[in-house]
Coordinates of C-alpha atoms in Angstrom, one line a residue:
Chain B
D1 CA -26.1 -3.0 -15.3
I2 CA -23.7 -5.6 -16.7
Q3 CA -25.1 -9.0 -16.1
M4 CA -22.7 -11.9 -15.5
T5 CA -23.9 -15.5 -16.2
Q6 CA -21.9 -18.5 -15.1
S7 CA -22.3 -22.1 -16.2
P8 CA -22.7 -24.7 -14.9
S9 CA -24.3 -23.9 -11.6
T10 CA -23.1 -27.1 -10.1
L11 CA -20.2 -29.3 -11.2
S12 CA -19.4 -32.7 -9.9
A13 CA -15.8 -33.8 -10.2
S14 CA -13.2 -36.0 -8.7
V15 CA -9.7 -35.3 -7.3
G16 CA -7.3 -35.2 -10.2
D17 CA -9.9 -34.0 -12.8
T18 CA -9.5 -30.9 -14.9
I19 CA -12.6 -28.7 -14.9
T20 CA -13.7 -25.5 -16.7
I21 CA -16.2 -22.9 -15.6
T22 CA -17.6 -20.4 -18.1
C23 CA -18.7 -16.9 -17.4
R24 CA -20.5 -14.6 -19.9
A25 CA -21.0 -10.9 -19.7
S26 CA -24.0 -9.1 -21.1
Q27 CA -21.8 -6.6 -22.8
S28 CA -18.1 -6.4 -23.6
I29 CA -15.9 -5.9 -20.4
S30 CA -12.5 -6.1 -22.1
N31 CA -10.4 -8.0 -19.5
C32 CA -12.0 -6.4 -16.4
L33 CA -12.8 -9.8 -15.0
A34 CA -12.0 -11.4 -11.7
W35 CA -12.6 -14.9 -10.2
H36 CA -13.2 -15.5 -6.5
Q37 CA -13.3 -18.7 -4.5
Q38 CA -15.5 -19.2 -1.5
K39 CA -15.5 -22.2 0.9
P40 CA -18.4 -22.9 3.3
G41 CA -18.5 -20.5 6.2
E42 CA -15.7 -18.4 4.9
A43 CA -15.3 -15.1 3.1
P44 CA -14.6 -15.2 -0.6
K45 CA -10.9 -14.9 -1.7
V46 CA -9.6 -13.4 -4.9
L47 CA -8.0 -15.9 -7.2
I48 CA -7.6 -14.1 -10.5
F49 CA -7.8 -10.5 -11.8
Q50 CA -7.6 -9.0 -15.3
A51 CA -9.0 -12.3 -16.6
S52 CA -5.8 -14.2 -16.4
N53 CA -3.5 -12.8 -13.7
L54 CA -3.2 -15.1 -10.6
E55 CA -3.2 -13.4 -7.2
S56 CA -0.1 -14.0 -5.1
G57 CA -0.1 -17.4 -3.5
V58 CA -2.7 -18.9 -5.8
P59 CA -1.5 -22.3 -7.1
S60 CA -0.6 -22.5 -10.8
R61 CA -3.2 -25.2 -11.4
F62 CA -5.7 -22.3 -11.6
S63 CA -5.8 -20.4 -14.8
G64 CA -8.2 -17.9 -16.4
S65 CA -8.7 -16.8 -20.0
G66 CA -11.0 -14.8 -22.1
Y67 CA -11.8 -11.3 -23.4
G68 CA -14.8 -9.2 -24.2
T69 CA -17.8 -11.3 -23.2
E70 CA -16.6 -14.9 -22.7
F71 CA -14.3 -16.0 -19.9
T72 CA -13.2 -19.3 -18.4
L73 CA -11.7 -20.5 -15.2
T74 CA -9.8 -23.8 -15.5
I75 CA -8.5 -25.9 -12.6
T76 CA -6.2 -28.7 -13.6
S77 CA -5.5 -31.7 -11.3
L78 CA -8.3 -30.8 -8.9
Q79 CA -7.3 -31.0 -5.3
P80 CA -9.5 -31.7 -2.2
D81 CA -9.0 -28.0 -1.2
D82 CA -10.5 -26.8 -4.5
F83 CA -14.0 -28.1 -3.7
A84 CA -15.7 -24.7 -3.2
T85 CA -18.0 -22.2 -5.0
Y86 CA -16.5 -20.0 -7.6
Y87 CA -17.7 -16.6 -8.7
C88 CA -16.8 -14.4 -11.6
Q89 CA -17.1 -10.6 -11.2
Q90 CA -16.7 -7.7 -13.6
Y91 CA -15.2 -4.4 -12.7
C92 CA -15.6 -2.4 -15.8
S93 CA -18.0 0.0 -14.2
Y94 CA -18.4 1.3 -10.7
L95 CA -21.3 -1.1 -10.2
R96 CA -19.3 -4.3 -10.0
T97 CA -21.5 -7.3 -10.6
F98 CA -21.0 -11.0 -9.8
G99 CA -22.1 -14.2 -11.5
Q100 CA -24.4 -16.5 -9.5
G101 CA -21.7 -18.9 -8.6
T102 CA -20.6 -22.4 -9.6
K103 CA -20.4 -25.0 -6.9
V104 CA -17.7 -27.6 -7.4
E105 CA -18.6 -30.7 -5.5
I106 CA -17.2 -34.2 -5.1
Chain K
E1 CA -0.3 -8.6 5.8
V2 CA -3.5 -6.9 4.8
Q3 CA -6.3 -7.2 7.2
L4 CA -9.9 -6.0 7.0
V5 CA -12.0 -6.6 10.1
E6 CA -15.7 -5.7 10.1
A7 CA -17.7 -5.0 13.2
G8 CA -21.2 -3.7 14.1
G9 CA -23.4 -6.3 12.7
G10 CA -26.5 -7.6 14.5
L11 CA -30.3 -7.9 14.7
V12 CA -32.3 -4.8 13.9
Q13 CA -36.0 -4.2 13.3
P14 CA -37.3 -3.1 9.9
G15 CA -37.0 0.7 9.6
G16 CA -34.1 0.7 12.1
S17 CA -30.5 1.8 11.7
L18 CA -27.1 0.2 12.1
R19 CA -23.5 1.3 11.5
L20 CA -20.9 -1.1 10.3
S21 CA -17.2 -0.4 10.6
C22 CA -14.2 -2.0 8.9
S23 CA -10.8 -1.6 10.6
A24 CA -7.9 -1.8 8.0
S25 CA -4.2 -2.6 8.4
G26 CA -1.3 -3.7 6.4
F27 CA -1.5 -1.1 3.6
T28 CA -1.7 2.6 3.1
F29 CA -5.4 3.0 3.8
R30 CA -5.7 6.7 2.8
S31 CA -4.4 5.8 -0.7
H32 CA -6.9 3.1 -1.6
S33 CA -10.5 3.0 -2.5
V34 CA -12.5 0.7 -0.3
Y35 CA -15.9 -0.9 -0.7
W36 CA -18.8 -2.8 0.8
V37 CA -20.3 -6.0 -0.9
R38 CA -23.0 -8.0 0.7
Q39 CA -24.1 -11.6 0.3
S40 CA -27.5 -13.0 0.9
P41 CA -28.9 -16.5 0.1
G42 CA -31.6 -15.0 -2.2
K43 CA -29.5 -12.5 -4.1
G44 CA -26.0 -13.8 -4.1
L45 CA -23.1 -11.4 -4.1
E46 CA -24.1 -7.7 -4.5
Y47 CA -22.0 -4.6 -4.7
V48 CA -23.3 -2.0 -2.1
S49 CA -21.0 1.0 -2.1
G50 CA -17.5 2.4 -2.6
I51 CA -15.4 5.4 -1.6
N52 CA -12.1 6.7 -2.8
G53 CA -9.2 7.6 -0.5
R54 CA -9.8 11.4 -0.7
Q55 CA -13.5 10.9 0.1
N56 CA -14.6 12.9 -2.8
V57 CA -16.0 10.1 -4.9
M58 CA -18.7 7.8 -3.4
N59 CA -21.1 5.5 -5.3
Y60 CA -24.0 3.3 -4.3
A61 CA -26.1 0.5 -5.7
D62 CA -29.7 1.6 -6.6
S63 CA -31.0 -0.7 -3.9
V64 CA -29.4 1.2 -1.1
R65 CA -29.0 4.8 -2.5
G66 CA -30.7 7.3 -0.2
R67 CA -30.7 4.9 2.8
F68 CA -27.0 3.9 3.2
T69 CA -24.1 6.3 3.6
I70 CA -20.4 5.3 3.2
S71 CA -17.6 7.2 4.9
R72 CA -14.1 6.7 6.1
D73 CA -11.7 8.0 8.8
N74 CA -8.2 7.9 7.3
S75 CA -6.7 9.0 10.6
K76 CA -8.1 5.7 12.1
N77 CA -7.8 3.5 9.1
T78 CA -11.5 2.8 9.3
L79 CA -14.3 2.4 6.8
F80 CA -18.0 2.9 7.8
L81 CA -21.4 2.1 6.4
Q82 CA -24.3 3.9 8.0
M83 CA -27.5 2.0 7.2
S84 CA -30.9 3.5 7.8
R85 CA -34.5 2.6 7.0
L86 CA -33.4 -1.0 6.9
R87 CA -35.6 -3.6 5.2
P88 CA -35.8 -7.4 5.5
E89 CA -34.1 -7.7 2.1
D90 CA -31.0 -5.9 3.5
T91 CA -30.4 -9.1 5.6
A92 CA -27.0 -10.3 4.5
I93 CA -23.3 -10.7 5.4
Y94 CA -21.6 -7.4 4.7
Y95 CA -18.0 -7.6 3.5
C96 CA -15.4 -4.9 3.4
L97 CA -13.0 -5.0 0.4
K98 CA -10.0 -2.9 -0.8
A99 CA -8.9 -2.0 -4.3
R100 CA -5.8 -3.7 -5.6
H101 CA -4.4 -0.4 -7.0
S102 CA -3.6 2.8 -5.2
D103 CA -5.9 5.8 -6.2
Y104 CA -2.7 7.5 -7.5
E105 CA -2.5 4.9 -10.3
S106 CA -5.5 6.6 -11.8
I107 CA -7.4 3.4 -12.7
D108 CA -11.1 4.2 -12.9
Y109 CA -12.4 0.9 -11.6
P110 CA -9.6 -1.2 -10.0
P111 CA -10.2 -4.9 -9.1
F112 CA -10.5 -6.0 -5.5
D113 CA -7.7 -7.8 -3.9
H114 CA -8.8 -8.5 -0.3
W115 CA -12.0 -9.3 1.5
G116 CA -12.8 -8.9 5.2
Q117 CA -14.3 -11.8 7.1
G118 CA -17.8 -10.2 7.0
A119 CA -20.4 -9.0 9.5
L120 CA -23.9 -10.4 9.6
V121 CA -26.8 -8.0 9.5
T122 CA -30.3 -9.4 10.2
V123 CA -33.4 -7.2 9.6
S124 CA -36.4 -8.8 11.3
S125 CA -39.1 -8.0 13.8

């Protein structure tokens, strides 16, 4: 199985900050990487696929980058609606695997 | 608008069975692979199973293989997960997801693009 490791597990930030979350794969996954956002009590929502492609309707302050084994999710000018948990996920094999999540808190 | 609506969750005793369903709308259901992913406090997000549109390719996580069966009814735009020999560690919210790409685009492992709202399954005596 491909293991996905995110850091940090928790990130404290303020409105207006720029933050970066890192995701590492245990083996190369090319650009088969997605990011999901989950707010408390809600289902996750897809933000980014193919490492850097924003889903329709996702604000441009979200961006993704990386290739191979190292990926980042960056949120510029953090908004109150962005405080949530973020998960990376690889889809280079049938057994999709997720990172453990990064909680972005105020 | 794509909608995925799960149903069938509930409380079941260890060793029991339960069938989840996911009613899909807003896209050509028969052309897309669909999946189940679960989320529990202890294990985070975990892939459970997937099935392609033609129903000739199914896959399972090791943790559920032999106990869970995925199926679909394309005439009713519905995905199913039959769960048997349930264990306490199967307790989770079960989400239905769809592939971003149609099966006809011949992408081996497409990304997800939509999640359902989830169905809670609790396995406890």
